[in-house]
Short mmCIF file of C-alpha atoms in Angstrom, two decimals:
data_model
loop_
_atom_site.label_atom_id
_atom_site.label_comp_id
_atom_site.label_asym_id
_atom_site.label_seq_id
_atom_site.Cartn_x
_atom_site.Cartn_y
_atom_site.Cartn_z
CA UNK B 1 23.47 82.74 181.89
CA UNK B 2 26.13 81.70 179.36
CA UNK B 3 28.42 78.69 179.31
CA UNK B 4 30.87 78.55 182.50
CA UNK B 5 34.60 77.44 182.14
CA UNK B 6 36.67 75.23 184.16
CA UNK B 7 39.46 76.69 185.57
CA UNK B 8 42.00 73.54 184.26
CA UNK B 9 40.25 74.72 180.26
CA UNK B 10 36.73 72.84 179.77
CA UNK B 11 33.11 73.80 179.18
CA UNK B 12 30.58 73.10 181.26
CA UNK B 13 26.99 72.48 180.06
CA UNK B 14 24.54 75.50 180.49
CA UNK B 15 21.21 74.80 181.87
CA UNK B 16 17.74 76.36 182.29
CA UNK B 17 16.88 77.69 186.28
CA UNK B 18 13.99 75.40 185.51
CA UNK B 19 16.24 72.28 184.46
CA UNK B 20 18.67 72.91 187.69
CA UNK B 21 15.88 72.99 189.93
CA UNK B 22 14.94 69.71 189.03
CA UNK B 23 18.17 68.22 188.33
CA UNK B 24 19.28 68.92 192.13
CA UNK B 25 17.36 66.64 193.71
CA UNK B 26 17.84 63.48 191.28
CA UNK B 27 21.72 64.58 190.08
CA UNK B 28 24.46 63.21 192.38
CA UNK B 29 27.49 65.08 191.92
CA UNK B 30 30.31 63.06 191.16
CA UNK B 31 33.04 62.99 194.18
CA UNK B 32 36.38 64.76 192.78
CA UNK B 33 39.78 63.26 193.35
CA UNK B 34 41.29 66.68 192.92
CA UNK B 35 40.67 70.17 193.22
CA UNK B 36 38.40 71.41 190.70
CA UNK B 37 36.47 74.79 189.95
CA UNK B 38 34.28 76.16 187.37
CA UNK B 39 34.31 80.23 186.66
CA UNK B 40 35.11 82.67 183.81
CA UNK B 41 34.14 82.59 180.36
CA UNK B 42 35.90 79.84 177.78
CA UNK B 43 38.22 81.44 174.97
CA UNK B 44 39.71 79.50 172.04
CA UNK B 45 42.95 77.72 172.96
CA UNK B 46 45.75 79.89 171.30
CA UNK B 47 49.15 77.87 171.83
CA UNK B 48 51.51 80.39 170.17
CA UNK B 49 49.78 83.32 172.57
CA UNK B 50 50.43 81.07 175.58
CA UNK B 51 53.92 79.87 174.12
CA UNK B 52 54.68 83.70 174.18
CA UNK B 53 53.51 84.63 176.99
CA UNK B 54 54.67 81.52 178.57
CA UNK B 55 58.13 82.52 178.11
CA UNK B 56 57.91 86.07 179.26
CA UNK B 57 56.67 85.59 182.44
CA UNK B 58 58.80 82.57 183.46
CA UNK B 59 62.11 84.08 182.23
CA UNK B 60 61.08 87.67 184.50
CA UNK B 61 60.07 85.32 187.21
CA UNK B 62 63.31 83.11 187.00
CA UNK B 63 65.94 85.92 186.78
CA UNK B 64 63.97 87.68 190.03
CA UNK B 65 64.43 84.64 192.13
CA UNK B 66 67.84 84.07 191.08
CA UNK B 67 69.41 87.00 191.52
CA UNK B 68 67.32 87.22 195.11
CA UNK B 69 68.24 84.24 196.29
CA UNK B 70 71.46 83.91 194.84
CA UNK B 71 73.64 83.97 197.95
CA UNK B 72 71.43 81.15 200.14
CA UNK B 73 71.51 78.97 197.12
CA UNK B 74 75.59 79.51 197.38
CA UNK B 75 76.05 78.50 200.99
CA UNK B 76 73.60 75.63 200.22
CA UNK B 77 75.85 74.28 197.46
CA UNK B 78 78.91 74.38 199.78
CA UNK B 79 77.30 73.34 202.76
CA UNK B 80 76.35 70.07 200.49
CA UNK B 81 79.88 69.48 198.63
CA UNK B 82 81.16 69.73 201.94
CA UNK B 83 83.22 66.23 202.46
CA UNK B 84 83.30 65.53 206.63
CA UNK B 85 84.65 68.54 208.86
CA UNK B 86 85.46 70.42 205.59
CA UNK B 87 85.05 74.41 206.72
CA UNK B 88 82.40 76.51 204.89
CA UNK B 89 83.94 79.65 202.95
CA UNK B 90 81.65 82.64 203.71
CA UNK B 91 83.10 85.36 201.09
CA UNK B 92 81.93 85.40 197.16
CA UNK B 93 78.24 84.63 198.05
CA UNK B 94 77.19 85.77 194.76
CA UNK B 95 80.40 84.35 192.69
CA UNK B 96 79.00 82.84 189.24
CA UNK B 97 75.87 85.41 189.31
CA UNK B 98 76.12 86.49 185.86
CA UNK B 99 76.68 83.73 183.88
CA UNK B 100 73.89 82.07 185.65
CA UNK B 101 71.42 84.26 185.25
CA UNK B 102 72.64 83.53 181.62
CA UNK B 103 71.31 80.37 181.49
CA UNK B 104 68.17 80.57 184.14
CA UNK B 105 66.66 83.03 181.96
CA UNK B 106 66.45 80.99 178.63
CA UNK B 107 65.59 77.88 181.01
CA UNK B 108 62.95 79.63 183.00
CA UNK B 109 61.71 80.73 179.94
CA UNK B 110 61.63 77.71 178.08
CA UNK B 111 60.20 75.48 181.33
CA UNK B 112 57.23 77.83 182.02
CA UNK B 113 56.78 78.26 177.83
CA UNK B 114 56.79 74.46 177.67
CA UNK B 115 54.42 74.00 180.74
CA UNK B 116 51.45 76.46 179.94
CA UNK B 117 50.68 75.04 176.93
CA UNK B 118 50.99 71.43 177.73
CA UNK B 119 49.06 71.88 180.69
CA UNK B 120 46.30 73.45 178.83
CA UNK B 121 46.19 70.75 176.54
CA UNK B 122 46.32 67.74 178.81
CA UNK B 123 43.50 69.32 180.33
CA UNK B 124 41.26 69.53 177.56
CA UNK B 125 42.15 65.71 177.46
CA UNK B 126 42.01 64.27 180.87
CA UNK B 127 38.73 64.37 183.06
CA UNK B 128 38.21 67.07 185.10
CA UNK B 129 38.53 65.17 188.67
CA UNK B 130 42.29 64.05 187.28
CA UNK B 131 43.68 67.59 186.67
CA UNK B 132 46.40 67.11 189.00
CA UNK B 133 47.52 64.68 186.38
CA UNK B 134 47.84 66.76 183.71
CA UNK B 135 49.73 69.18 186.42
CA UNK B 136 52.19 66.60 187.13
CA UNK B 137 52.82 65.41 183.30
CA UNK B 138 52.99 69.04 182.24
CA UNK B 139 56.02 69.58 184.70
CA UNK B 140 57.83 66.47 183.79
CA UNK B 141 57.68 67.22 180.39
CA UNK B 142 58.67 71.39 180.82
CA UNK B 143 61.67 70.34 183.23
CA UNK B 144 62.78 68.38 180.69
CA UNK B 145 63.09 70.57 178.08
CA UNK B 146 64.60 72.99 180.13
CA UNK B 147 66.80 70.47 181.54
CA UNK B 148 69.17 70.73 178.51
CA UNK B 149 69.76 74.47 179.41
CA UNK B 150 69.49 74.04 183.30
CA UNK B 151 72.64 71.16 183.66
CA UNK B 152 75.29 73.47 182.01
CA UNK B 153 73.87 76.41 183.78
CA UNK B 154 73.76 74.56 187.04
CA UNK B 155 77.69 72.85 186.64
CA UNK B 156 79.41 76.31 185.92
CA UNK B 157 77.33 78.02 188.38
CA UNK B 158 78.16 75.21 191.12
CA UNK B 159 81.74 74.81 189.95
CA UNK B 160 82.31 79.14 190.50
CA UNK B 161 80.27 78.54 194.08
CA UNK B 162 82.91 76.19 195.26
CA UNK B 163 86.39 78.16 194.23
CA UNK B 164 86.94 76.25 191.35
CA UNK B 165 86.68 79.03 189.04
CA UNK B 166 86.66 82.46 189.18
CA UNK B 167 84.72 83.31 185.60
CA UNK B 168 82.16 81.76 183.58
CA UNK B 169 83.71 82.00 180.33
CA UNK B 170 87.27 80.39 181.83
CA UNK B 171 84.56 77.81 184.06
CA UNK B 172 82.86 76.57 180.11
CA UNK B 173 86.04 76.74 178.55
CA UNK B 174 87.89 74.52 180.90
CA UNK B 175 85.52 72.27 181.43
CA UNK B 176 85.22 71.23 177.55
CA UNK B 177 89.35 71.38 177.56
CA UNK B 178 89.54 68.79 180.65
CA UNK B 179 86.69 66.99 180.52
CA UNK B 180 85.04 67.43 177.02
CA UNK B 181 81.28 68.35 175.67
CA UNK B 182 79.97 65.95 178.57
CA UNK B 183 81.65 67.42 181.04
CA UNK B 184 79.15 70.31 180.98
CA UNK B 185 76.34 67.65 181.54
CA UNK B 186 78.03 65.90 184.53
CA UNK B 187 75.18 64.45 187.04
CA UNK B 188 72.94 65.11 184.02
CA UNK B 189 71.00 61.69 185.48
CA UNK B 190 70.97 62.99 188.85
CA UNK B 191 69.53 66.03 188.17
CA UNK B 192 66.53 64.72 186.05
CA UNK B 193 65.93 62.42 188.92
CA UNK B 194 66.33 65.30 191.09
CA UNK B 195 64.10 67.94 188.70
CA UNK B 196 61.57 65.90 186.99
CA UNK B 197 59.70 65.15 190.12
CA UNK B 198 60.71 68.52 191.46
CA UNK B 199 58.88 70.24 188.93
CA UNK B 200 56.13 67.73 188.60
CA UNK B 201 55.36 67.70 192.45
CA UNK B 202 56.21 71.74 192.66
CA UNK B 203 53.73 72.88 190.09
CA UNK B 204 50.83 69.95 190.69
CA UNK B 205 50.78 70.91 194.35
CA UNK B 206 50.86 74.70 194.00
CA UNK B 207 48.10 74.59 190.87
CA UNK B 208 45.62 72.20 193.26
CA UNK B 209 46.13 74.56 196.33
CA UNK B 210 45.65 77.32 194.14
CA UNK B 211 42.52 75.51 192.60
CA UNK B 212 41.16 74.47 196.29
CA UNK B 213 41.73 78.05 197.65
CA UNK B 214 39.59 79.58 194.62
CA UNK B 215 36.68 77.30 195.80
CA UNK B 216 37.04 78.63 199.14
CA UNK B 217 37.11 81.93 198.95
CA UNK B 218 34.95 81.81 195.66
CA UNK B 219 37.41 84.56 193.85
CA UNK B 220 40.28 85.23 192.16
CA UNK B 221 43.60 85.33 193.79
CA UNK B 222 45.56 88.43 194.89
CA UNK B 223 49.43 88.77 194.65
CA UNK B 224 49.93 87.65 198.64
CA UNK B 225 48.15 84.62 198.40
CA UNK B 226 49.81 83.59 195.17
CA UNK B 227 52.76 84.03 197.28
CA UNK B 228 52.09 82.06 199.98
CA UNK B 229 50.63 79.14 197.81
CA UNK B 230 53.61 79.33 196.19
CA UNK B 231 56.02 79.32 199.44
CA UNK B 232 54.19 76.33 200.56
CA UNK B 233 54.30 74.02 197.38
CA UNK B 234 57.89 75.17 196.87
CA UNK B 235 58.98 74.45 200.70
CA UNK B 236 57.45 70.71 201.10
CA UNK B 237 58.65 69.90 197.49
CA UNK B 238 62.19 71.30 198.26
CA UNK B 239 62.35 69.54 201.46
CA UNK B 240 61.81 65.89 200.15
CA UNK B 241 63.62 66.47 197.25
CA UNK B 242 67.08 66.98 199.47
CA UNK B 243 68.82 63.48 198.95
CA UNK B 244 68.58 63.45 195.35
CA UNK B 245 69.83 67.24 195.44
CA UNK B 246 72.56 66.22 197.35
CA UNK B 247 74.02 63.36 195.10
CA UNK B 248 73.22 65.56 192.25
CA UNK B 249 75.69 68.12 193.94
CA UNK B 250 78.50 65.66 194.46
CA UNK B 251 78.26 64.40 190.84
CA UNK B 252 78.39 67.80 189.50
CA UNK B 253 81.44 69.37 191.34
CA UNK B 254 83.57 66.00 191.37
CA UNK B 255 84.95 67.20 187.87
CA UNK B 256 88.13 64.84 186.96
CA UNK B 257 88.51 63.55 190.77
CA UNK B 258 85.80 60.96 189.88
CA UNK B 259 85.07 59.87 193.37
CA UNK B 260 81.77 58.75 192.18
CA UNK B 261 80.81 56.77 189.06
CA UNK B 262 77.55 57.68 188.61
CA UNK B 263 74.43 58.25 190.95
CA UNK B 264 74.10 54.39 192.28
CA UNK B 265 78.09 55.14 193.34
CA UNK B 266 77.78 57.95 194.62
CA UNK B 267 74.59 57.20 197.18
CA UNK B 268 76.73 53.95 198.03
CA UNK B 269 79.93 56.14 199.09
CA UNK B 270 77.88 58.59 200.46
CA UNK B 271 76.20 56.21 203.11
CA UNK B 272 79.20 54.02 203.64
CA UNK B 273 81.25 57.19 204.53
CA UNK B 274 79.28 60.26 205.99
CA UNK B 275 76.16 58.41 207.05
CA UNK B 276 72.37 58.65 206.52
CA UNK B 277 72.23 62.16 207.80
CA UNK B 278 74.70 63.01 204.78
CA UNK B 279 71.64 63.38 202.48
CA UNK B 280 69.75 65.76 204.00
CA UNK B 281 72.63 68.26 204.43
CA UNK B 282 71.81 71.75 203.78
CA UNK B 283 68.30 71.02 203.80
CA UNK B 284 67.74 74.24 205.70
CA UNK B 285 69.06 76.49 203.58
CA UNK B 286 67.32 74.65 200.62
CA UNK B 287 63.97 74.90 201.91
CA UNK B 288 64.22 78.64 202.74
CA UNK B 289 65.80 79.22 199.71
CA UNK B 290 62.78 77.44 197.58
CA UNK B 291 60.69 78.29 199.93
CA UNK B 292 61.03 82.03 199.27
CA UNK B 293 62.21 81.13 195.84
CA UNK B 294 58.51 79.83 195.17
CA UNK B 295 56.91 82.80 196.89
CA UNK B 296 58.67 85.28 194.96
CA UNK B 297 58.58 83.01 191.54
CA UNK B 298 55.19 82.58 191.29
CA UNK B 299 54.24 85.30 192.54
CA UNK B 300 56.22 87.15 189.93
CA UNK B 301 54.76 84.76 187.16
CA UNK B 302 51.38 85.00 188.21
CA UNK B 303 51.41 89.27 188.23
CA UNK B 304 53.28 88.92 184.73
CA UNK B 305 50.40 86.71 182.87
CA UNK B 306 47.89 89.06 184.57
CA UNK B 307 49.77 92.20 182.83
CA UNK B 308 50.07 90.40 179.46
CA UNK B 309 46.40 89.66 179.71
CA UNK B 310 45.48 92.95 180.41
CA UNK B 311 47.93 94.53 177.77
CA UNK B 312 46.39 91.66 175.05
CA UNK B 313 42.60 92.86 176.35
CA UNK B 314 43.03 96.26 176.20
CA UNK B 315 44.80 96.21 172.37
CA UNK B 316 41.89 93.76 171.48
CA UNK B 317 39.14 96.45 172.81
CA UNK B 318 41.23 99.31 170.58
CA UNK B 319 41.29 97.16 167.30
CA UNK B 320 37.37 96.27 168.09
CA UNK B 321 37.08 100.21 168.45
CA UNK B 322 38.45 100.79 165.01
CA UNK B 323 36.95 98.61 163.14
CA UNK B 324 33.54 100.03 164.53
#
């Protein structure tokens, strides 16, 4: 029997049927704080092959979701800019599509290309029982680098949603007439308060369920389940991640009305006007929406590394053929 592999990257020792007979009785296996599983065989960490590949799946799985859900993440967005009795506008559900999907699929990209690698790494360096760490770190640190493509994206795409304009060309060119270069980062605070722990909490909770299941049913996943897991982590982390979504909103459509200066203000107004129950509008809508959104992304990603794996295994075989 050779050497086993942890699923979160790291070897674990091989030993004799003799040895483990012995060691069962006199070993006490450590209590883990977090999911943990051993299976498979360990390869060589390649970071430019999981850079790659990294990229290709997130930017399929992002532009899938968007254009999907496109049309519940619209009537979220107005439901939350919404100021008192303000009326909802039902037409032009998918207004600001294209130029959207514009910028999700280099973000996408460059989140999940960011977070497969550092998540392998971190893994190699933090114990085994703390692997939920290096899930959390490793989504802090790809929403962040995808955070410089995501605020732009997200401003135009919000602006269009709410009728201020009706292109995204005439949305970026405005914006940097009116309000300048930082007008295309407005609420950029708000939404790294909003997304770092988004995609920290989103992607730690879907790879330990994912992890725990494994254990359970003592296999690989299928596409359903990935789906499901996926629904799950992306519904509870969408759900208590509402208030900071909302301010973020507010910031980002104000444009030159400046109602709020800055994300302290604009809580402040926000409670001393509308109320508590302010923050948690369209909380419906965003929970389906990432709710289905994580079903569908990760589902998505999941199939997509499976098919570049197979495609890199099967040209791997065929070069091992030839040089035979």
């Amino acid at each position: 029997m050779g050497p086993t592999l942890a699923l979160d990257g790291r070897r674990s020792p091989t030993t004799s049927p003799a040895c483990t007979s012995k060691l069962h009785d006199s070993v006490v296996v450590p209590q883990k704080l977090f999911a943990s599983v051993t299976m498979g065989e360990e390869k060589p960490f390649d970071f430019l092959r999981t850079l790659f590949e990294g990229v290709i799946a997130g930017g399929t799985a992002g532009v899938v979701v968007e254009t999907v859900l496109y049309p519940i993440d619209t009537i979220k967005t107005r439901l939350q800019a919404a100021r008192g009795g303000s009326k909802i506008e039902w037409k032009g559900l998918y207004s600001g599509l294209a130029g959207n999907i514009a910028g999700v699929l280099p973000a996408s990209a460059v989140f999940v290309g960011i977070y497969e690698p550092t998540k392998q790494k971190l893994l190699e360096i933090f114990p085994e029982k703390f692997s939920a760490v290096a899930h959390l770190t490793a989504g802090a640190i790809g929403g962040a680098a995808a955070s410089l493509i995501r605020v732009p994206t997200e401003v135009v795409k919000q602006r269009m949603q709410t009728g201020q304009f009706s292109s995204a060309p005439d949305a970026v060119r405005l914006i940097l007439a009116k309000e300048g270069f930082k007008g295309l980062y407005a609420g950029y605070s708000s939404f790294l308060l909003r997304d770092l722990p988004f995609d920290a909490i989103q992607f730690c909770l879907y790879e330990q369920l994912r992890i725990g299941y494994k254990i359970a049913a003592k296999r690989e996943l299928n596409d359903p389940e990935n789906a499901v897991i996926g629904a799950v982590a992306g519904a509870i982390t969408g759900a208590i991640t509402t208030p900071l979504d909302v301010m973020k909103t507010r910031l980002m459509v104000q444009g030159q009305a400046n109602q709020y200066n800055g994300l302290l203000s604009c809580a402040q107004t926000i409670l001393r006007e509308e109320g508590p129950a302010a923050f948690l509008k369209g909380v419906g809508p965003r929970v389906l929406w990432i709710g289905i959104g994580g079903s569908i992304f990760f589902g998505v990603l999941e199939r997509t590394k499976l098919l570049l794996s197979q495609r890199r295994s099967k040209r791997s075989i065929s070069e091992s053929s030839k040089e035979e």
